[in-house]
Amino acid sequence: MALKPTIAGVLAGLTLLAAACGDDDDNSSATTEVSGTGTAASAAGVTPPDTASADTGADGSASTVPGGEVPQRIVSLSPTGTEMLFAIGAGDQVVAVDDQSDYPAEAAAVMTDLSGYTPNVEAIAGYEPDLVVVSSAGELQAQLETLGIDVWVGESAATFDAAYTQIEQLGAVTGHVGEAAELVGQMQTDIEAIIRSMPAMDAPLSVFHELDDTGYSASSATFIGQVYSALGLRNIADAAEDISGYPQLNAETIIAANPDLIFLADTTCCNQSLETVAARDGWDAIAAVANGNVFAMDDDVASRWGPRVVDYMQQVRDAVEQALVPAG
């Protein structure tokens, strides 16, 4: 069960883009797993015979710590995993993070040149971890387990519940069950409040989520697409027949769809803005461009499914409010 590091897990052409943006997102459904020489704490919350119970999760399921011991030296090779670890209070246990784990600010103190895309087992082992949080398993997982190192692997979340599960499972694995449950509860409360505060729309506004300037987008089958769906928006990428969830739309299709809102998740990696979008041939006729409803978003926040999804949703909610205000 592997957490793919980038959209390039399904779209090889976006590998370099995602790496530049610190993205570890893809379109997989979410599962979590802890494995290694200790024992596994499954996403279902089943406690193996030789694994010590730590507490109960927010859903009442058993929570466990691999090998019965709370890890004290964690290495994270997943930017989303890093955000979750610090958010649940496990930051003091983190001794190293990969070169894309740029949030929160405290992570800078343990940022290294370790790569989640091309991991070096010897370099990882050099930090003497008792738990490694990875964004892609495969051969790396087996190699780390051979060295006696426990591994936490989770797949990219496609729903809010899947993201909550990952937070709760990391809480169980690291000995922060209560903090993880509290974080999930606060996220749920905040998101519900944002949804309730959404301005009334006569009809759902249409949205185009831009991953790069070649037309790659994200449909409602992805986590970021679920954000727009939850807020009652209509995603123009849903019309594309692309099972990956990340279709590439040509300019003619986007112009014809005439989205009311455009969210740019390529402001850092590709230097896109309202001005660059407006300069594209024919794009000045799109409602979002003509009305100034093209919004620069944080590339990293848009590509991760951690606690900052609340901030992203608030930005989208505010953008909708702006779009509904009559011009002039």
Short mmCIF file of C-alpha atoms in Angstrom, two decimals:
data_model
loop_
_atom_site.label_atom_id
_atom_site.label_comp_id
_atom_site.label_asym_id
_atom_site.label_seq_id
_atom_site.Cartn_x
_atom_site.Cartn_y
_atom_site.Cartn_z
CA MET A 1 0.00 0.00 0.00
CA ALA A 2 1.99 2.93 -1.25
CA LEU A 3 1.55 6.66 -1.00
CA LYS A 4 2.53 7.96 -4.40
CA PRO A 5 4.87 10.95 -4.15
CA THR A 6 3.54 12.99 -7.03
CA ILE A 7 0.81 13.31 -9.61
CA ALA A 8 3.42 11.71 -11.78
CA GLY A 9 2.42 8.41 -10.22
CA VAL A 10 -0.31 8.45 -12.86
CA LEU A 11 1.03 11.15 -15.18
CA ALA A 12 4.72 10.70 -15.85
CA GLY A 13 4.84 13.99 -17.68
CA LEU A 14 4.17 15.89 -14.45
CA THR A 15 7.03 14.39 -12.42
CA LEU A 16 9.35 17.37 -12.62
CA LEU A 17 6.52 19.82 -12.05
CA ALA A 18 5.38 18.04 -8.91
CA ALA A 19 8.89 17.75 -7.57
CA ALA A 20 9.40 21.46 -8.01
CA CYS A 21 6.20 22.16 -6.13
CA GLY A 22 6.89 19.77 -3.24
CA ASP A 23 3.82 17.73 -4.21
CA ASP A 24 3.16 14.19 -3.02
CA ASP A 25 -0.36 13.91 -4.39
CA ASP A 26 -1.97 11.45 -6.81
CA ASN A 27 -5.40 9.99 -7.49
CA SER A 28 -5.21 6.82 -5.41
CA SER A 29 -7.72 5.95 -2.73
CA ALA A 30 -6.26 6.25 0.75
CA THR A 31 -5.05 3.48 2.95
CA THR A 32 -2.46 3.45 5.68
CA GLU A 33 -0.13 0.80 6.91
CA VAL A 34 2.69 0.35 9.37
CA SER A 35 5.03 -2.51 8.76
CA GLY A 36 8.48 -3.69 9.65
CA THR A 37 10.23 -5.80 12.17
CA GLY A 38 7.73 -4.74 14.79
CA THR A 39 4.14 -5.33 13.72
CA ALA A 40 1.51 -3.65 11.58
CA ALA A 41 -1.10 -1.15 12.66
CA SER A 42 -3.66 -1.46 9.89
CA ALA A 43 -6.04 1.19 8.62
CA ALA A 44 -8.83 -0.96 10.04
CA GLY A 45 -7.34 -0.56 13.51
CA VAL A 46 -6.81 -4.27 14.21
CA THR A 47 -4.28 -4.89 16.99
CA PRO A 48 -1.90 -7.74 16.10
CA PRO A 49 -1.10 -10.23 18.88
CA ASP A 50 2.36 -8.87 19.70
CA THR A 51 1.56 -5.18 19.32
CA ALA A 52 0.82 -3.11 22.41
CA SER A 53 -2.42 -1.14 22.47
CA ALA A 54 -1.88 2.62 22.91
CA ASP A 55 -5.45 3.89 23.13
CA THR A 56 -8.56 4.04 21.02
CA GLY A 57 -8.96 6.15 17.91
CA ALA A 58 -11.57 8.80 17.23
CA ASP A 59 -13.78 6.16 15.62
CA GLY A 60 -13.47 3.82 18.60
CA SER A 61 -11.14 1.41 16.83
CA ALA A 62 -8.01 0.07 18.51
CA SER A 63 -4.89 2.17 18.03
CA THR A 64 -1.46 0.66 18.15
CA VAL A 65 2.22 1.43 18.34
CA PRO A 66 4.54 -0.80 16.26
CA GLY A 67 6.46 -3.21 18.45
CA GLY A 68 4.72 -1.82 21.52
CA GLU A 69 7.11 1.15 21.67
CA VAL A 70 6.56 4.78 20.72
CA PRO A 71 9.07 5.76 18.01
CA GLN A 72 11.51 8.46 19.12
CA ARG A 73 13.48 8.91 15.89
CA ILE A 74 11.15 9.45 12.94
CA VAL A 75 12.29 10.20 9.40
CA SER A 76 9.61 11.58 7.06
CA LEU A 77 9.99 11.40 3.30
CA SER A 78 6.43 12.64 2.71
CA PRO A 79 5.61 16.38 2.79
CA THR A 80 2.01 15.63 3.72
CA GLY A 81 3.13 13.14 6.33
CA THR A 82 5.48 15.75 7.78
CA GLU A 83 2.64 18.27 8.10
CA MET A 84 0.49 15.69 9.85
CA LEU A 85 3.26 14.64 12.24
CA PHE A 86 3.90 18.17 13.44
CA ALA A 87 0.17 18.95 13.63
CA ILE A 88 -0.48 16.05 16.01
CA GLY A 89 2.42 16.95 18.29
CA ALA A 90 4.94 14.40 17.05
CA GLY A 91 7.37 17.03 15.78
CA ASP A 92 9.82 16.49 18.63
CA GLN A 93 10.15 12.86 17.54
CA VAL A 94 11.08 13.81 13.97
CA VAL A 95 14.85 13.79 13.42
CA ALA A 96 14.89 14.30 9.64
CA VAL A 97 12.56 15.20 6.78
CA ASP A 98 13.02 15.15 3.03
CA ASP A 99 13.98 18.13 0.89
CA GLN A 100 10.34 18.86 -0.05
CA SER A 101 8.94 18.94 3.50
CA ASP A 102 8.84 22.72 3.79
CA TYR A 103 5.97 23.07 6.27
CA PRO A 104 5.52 23.85 9.11
CA ALA A 105 8.35 26.29 9.85
CA GLU A 106 9.63 23.98 12.60
CA ALA A 107 10.38 21.35 9.96
CA ALA A 108 13.20 23.54 8.63
CA ALA A 109 15.32 22.56 11.64
CA VAL A 110 15.29 18.92 10.52
CA MET A 111 15.13 19.38 6.74
CA THR A 112 17.80 17.41 4.92
CA ASP A 113 18.78 16.58 1.38
CA LEU A 114 17.00 13.23 1.64
CA SER A 115 14.76 12.61 -1.36
CA GLY A 116 11.34 11.03 -1.29
CA TYR A 117 11.53 10.57 -5.06
CA THR A 118 14.90 8.83 -5.24
CA PRO A 119 15.42 7.63 -1.67
CA ASN A 120 18.85 6.44 -0.53
CA VAL A 121 18.49 3.65 2.02
CA GLU A 122 21.95 4.12 3.47
CA ALA A 123 21.38 7.86 3.94
CA ILE A 124 18.03 7.24 5.61
CA ALA A 125 19.49 4.57 7.90
CA GLY A 126 22.23 7.01 8.86
CA TYR A 127 19.71 8.91 10.95
CA GLU A 128 19.10 5.75 12.98
CA PRO A 129 15.29 5.97 12.69
CA ASP A 130 12.90 3.67 14.48
CA LEU A 131 10.12 4.73 12.10
CA VAL A 132 10.19 6.03 8.52
CA VAL A 133 7.16 7.76 7.00
CA VAL A 134 7.31 7.27 3.25
CA SER A 135 5.34 8.55 0.31
CA SER A 136 6.04 5.51 -1.85
CA ALA A 137 6.78 1.98 -0.68
CA GLY A 138 7.97 -0.60 -3.16
CA GLU A 139 11.55 -1.74 -2.83
CA LEU A 140 12.35 0.95 -0.27
CA GLN A 141 9.97 -0.55 2.27
CA ALA A 142 11.52 -3.99 1.95
CA GLN A 143 15.03 -2.60 2.23
CA LEU A 144 14.23 -0.62 5.36
CA GLU A 145 12.49 -3.59 6.96
CA THR A 146 15.54 -5.73 6.26
CA LEU A 147 17.51 -3.23 8.34
CA GLY A 148 15.02 -3.58 11.19
CA ILE A 149 13.34 -0.21 10.57
CA ASP A 150 9.55 0.15 10.83
CA VAL A 151 7.80 1.85 7.92
CA TRP A 152 4.53 3.79 7.75
CA VAL A 153 3.04 3.84 4.26
CA GLY A 154 -0.14 5.62 3.21
CA GLU A 155 -1.76 6.23 -0.14
CA SER A 156 -2.89 9.61 -1.39
CA ALA A 157 -6.26 10.54 0.06
CA ALA A 158 -9.15 10.93 -2.35
CA THR A 159 -11.70 11.90 0.33
CA PHE A 160 -11.83 13.86 3.56
CA ASP A 161 -12.50 10.68 5.54
CA ALA A 162 -9.40 9.07 4.07
CA ALA A 163 -7.29 12.04 5.13
CA TYR A 164 -8.77 11.90 8.63
CA THR A 165 -7.93 8.19 8.80
CA GLN A 166 -4.30 8.88 7.95
CA ILE A 167 -4.05 11.50 10.70
CA GLU A 168 -5.61 9.14 13.24
CA GLN A 169 -3.35 6.27 12.21
CA LEU A 170 -0.23 8.43 12.46
CA GLY A 171 -1.45 9.44 15.89
CA ALA A 172 -1.75 5.78 16.86
CA VAL A 173 1.66 4.90 15.47
CA THR A 174 3.47 7.80 17.15
CA GLY A 175 1.70 7.73 20.51
CA HIS A 176 -0.41 10.84 19.88
CA VAL A 177 -3.88 9.34 19.63
CA GLY A 178 -5.60 12.10 21.60
CA GLU A 179 -3.95 14.92 19.69
CA ALA A 180 -4.78 13.29 16.36
CA ALA A 181 -8.42 12.84 17.34
CA GLU A 182 -8.58 16.46 18.47
CA LEU A 183 -7.05 17.66 15.19
CA VAL A 184 -9.51 15.64 13.12
CA GLY A 185 -12.42 16.95 15.18
CA GLN A 186 -11.27 20.54 14.75
CA MET A 187 -10.80 20.08 11.00
CA GLN A 188 -14.30 18.64 10.69
CA THR A 189 -15.77 21.51 12.70
CA ASP A 190 -13.93 24.15 10.68
CA ILE A 191 -14.83 22.60 7.34
CA GLU A 192 -18.49 22.29 8.29
CA ALA A 193 -18.48 25.96 9.30
CA ILE A 194 -16.95 26.99 5.98
CA ILE A 195 -19.53 24.98 4.05
CA ARG A 196 -22.37 26.51 6.06
CA SER A 197 -20.99 30.00 5.38
CA MET A 198 -20.89 29.55 1.62
CA PRO A 199 -22.73 32.36 -0.20
CA ALA A 200 -25.99 31.37 -1.84
CA MET A 201 -25.66 30.56 -5.55
CA ASP A 202 -28.55 30.52 -8.00
CA ALA A 203 -26.63 27.81 -9.83
CA PRO A 204 -23.27 26.18 -9.03
CA LEU A 205 -20.36 28.27 -10.23
CA SER A 206 -17.99 26.41 -12.54
CA VAL A 207 -14.33 26.02 -11.67
CA PHE A 208 -11.09 25.18 -13.46
CA HIS A 209 -8.23 23.97 -11.25
CA GLU A 210 -4.94 24.46 -13.09
CA LEU A 211 -2.03 22.18 -12.23
CA ASP A 212 0.30 23.58 -14.88
CA ASP A 213 0.18 25.81 -17.93
CA THR A 214 -0.29 22.90 -20.34
CA GLY A 215 -3.87 22.29 -19.24
CA TYR A 216 -3.53 19.55 -16.65
CA SER A 217 -6.34 19.74 -14.12
CA ALA A 218 -7.95 17.72 -11.32
CA SER A 219 -11.43 16.24 -11.43
CA SER A 220 -13.79 15.49 -8.56
CA ALA A 221 -12.20 12.03 -8.30
CA THR A 222 -9.19 13.65 -6.59
CA PHE A 223 -8.82 15.09 -3.10
CA ILE A 224 -8.61 18.68 -4.32
CA GLY A 225 -11.61 18.00 -6.54
CA GLN A 226 -13.53 16.87 -3.46
CA VAL A 227 -12.83 20.27 -1.93
CA TYR A 228 -14.64 22.02 -4.77
CA SER A 229 -17.49 19.50 -4.70
CA ALA A 230 -17.98 19.97 -0.96
CA LEU A 231 -18.37 23.70 -1.56
CA GLY A 232 -21.02 23.17 -4.21
CA LEU A 233 -18.93 24.09 -7.24
CA ARG A 234 -19.03 22.44 -10.67
CA ASN A 235 -15.66 21.19 -11.90
CA ILE A 236 -15.18 21.49 -15.67
CA ALA A 237 -12.57 18.70 -15.56
CA ASP A 238 -15.32 16.21 -14.71
CA ALA A 239 -16.43 16.24 -18.34
CA ALA A 240 -13.13 14.70 -19.44
CA GLU A 241 -12.94 10.94 -19.77
CA ASP A 242 -9.78 10.32 -17.76
CA ILE A 243 -9.68 7.59 -15.11
CA SER A 244 -6.56 9.07 -13.51
CA GLY A 245 -8.52 12.05 -12.20
CA TYR A 246 -5.94 14.37 -13.73
CA PRO A 247 -7.05 15.08 -17.32
CA GLN A 248 -5.18 17.38 -19.66
CA LEU A 249 -7.64 19.85 -21.16
CA ASN A 250 -6.80 21.75 -24.31
CA ALA A 251 -7.29 25.50 -24.50
CA GLU A 252 -10.34 25.19 -26.73
CA THR A 253 -12.09 22.95 -24.20
CA ILE A 254 -11.34 25.31 -21.31
CA ILE A 255 -12.47 28.38 -23.24
CA ALA A 256 -15.68 26.64 -24.34
CA ALA A 257 -16.40 25.56 -20.74
CA ASN A 258 -16.13 29.24 -19.75
CA PRO A 259 -15.40 28.66 -16.04
CA ASP A 260 -16.57 31.25 -13.53
CA LEU A 261 -13.52 30.66 -11.35
CA ILE A 262 -9.95 29.65 -12.09
CA PHE A 263 -7.66 28.46 -9.31
CA LEU A 264 -3.97 28.45 -10.16
CA ALA A 265 -2.01 25.72 -8.39
CA ASP A 266 1.03 26.52 -10.55
CA THR A 267 2.00 29.94 -9.24
CA THR A 268 5.33 28.79 -7.78
CA CYS A 269 6.37 26.04 -10.14
CA CYS A 270 5.27 27.77 -13.34
CA ASN A 271 4.96 31.48 -12.41
CA GLN A 272 1.33 31.71 -13.45
CA SER A 273 -0.96 34.62 -12.50
CA LEU A 274 -4.05 36.49 -13.61
CA GLU A 275 -1.84 38.47 -15.97
CA THR A 276 -0.21 35.44 -17.60
CA VAL A 277 -3.55 33.69 -17.95
CA ALA A 278 -5.19 36.77 -19.46
CA ALA A 279 -2.38 36.96 -22.02
CA ARG A 280 -3.15 33.51 -23.42
CA ASP A 281 -4.85 33.48 -26.80
CA GLY A 282 -8.62 33.59 -26.42
CA TRP A 283 -8.61 33.34 -22.62
CA ASP A 284 -9.71 36.95 -22.16
CA ALA A 285 -13.20 35.79 -23.22
CA ILE A 286 -13.48 33.41 -20.27
CA ALA A 287 -15.77 34.75 -17.54
CA ALA A 288 -13.23 34.12 -14.78
CA VAL A 289 -10.59 36.11 -16.62
CA ALA A 290 -12.88 38.92 -17.76
CA ASN A 291 -14.19 39.38 -14.23
CA GLY A 292 -10.84 39.06 -12.47
CA ASN A 293 -11.76 35.80 -10.77
CA VAL A 294 -8.46 34.03 -11.34
CA PHE A 295 -6.91 33.16 -7.99
CA ALA A 296 -3.29 32.36 -7.20
CA MET A 297 -3.17 29.48 -4.72
CA ASP A 298 -0.28 27.96 -2.80
CA ASP A 299 1.01 25.08 -4.95
CA ASP A 300 1.93 22.96 -1.95
CA VAL A 301 -1.31 23.43 -0.03
CA ALA A 302 -3.26 22.58 -3.18
CA SER A 303 -1.33 19.34 -3.67
CA ARG A 304 -1.47 17.98 -0.10
CA TRP A 305 -4.30 16.57 1.98
CA GLY A 306 -3.16 17.55 5.45
CA PRO A 307 -4.55 20.02 8.02
CA ARG A 308 -4.09 23.03 5.75
CA VAL A 309 -7.00 21.90 3.59
CA VAL A 310 -9.07 24.05 5.96
CA ASP A 311 -7.12 27.15 4.90
CA TYR A 312 -7.52 26.23 1.25
CA MET A 313 -11.25 25.80 1.59
CA GLN A 314 -11.55 29.19 3.26
CA GLN A 315 -9.71 30.78 0.32
CA VAL A 316 -12.06 29.09 -2.14
CA ARG A 317 -15.10 30.19 -0.13
CA ASP A 318 -13.85 33.79 -0.16
CA ALA A 319 -13.18 33.58 -3.90
CA VAL A 320 -16.77 32.48 -4.50
CA GLU A 321 -18.03 35.42 -2.47
CA GLN A 322 -15.90 37.76 -4.54
CA ALA A 323 -17.16 36.25 -7.78
CA LEU A 324 -20.77 36.75 -6.75
CA VAL A 325 -20.34 40.47 -6.09
CA PRO A 326 -21.63 42.42 -9.12
CA ALA A 327 -18.88 44.19 -11.03
CA GLY A 328 -18.64 47.92 -10.49
#
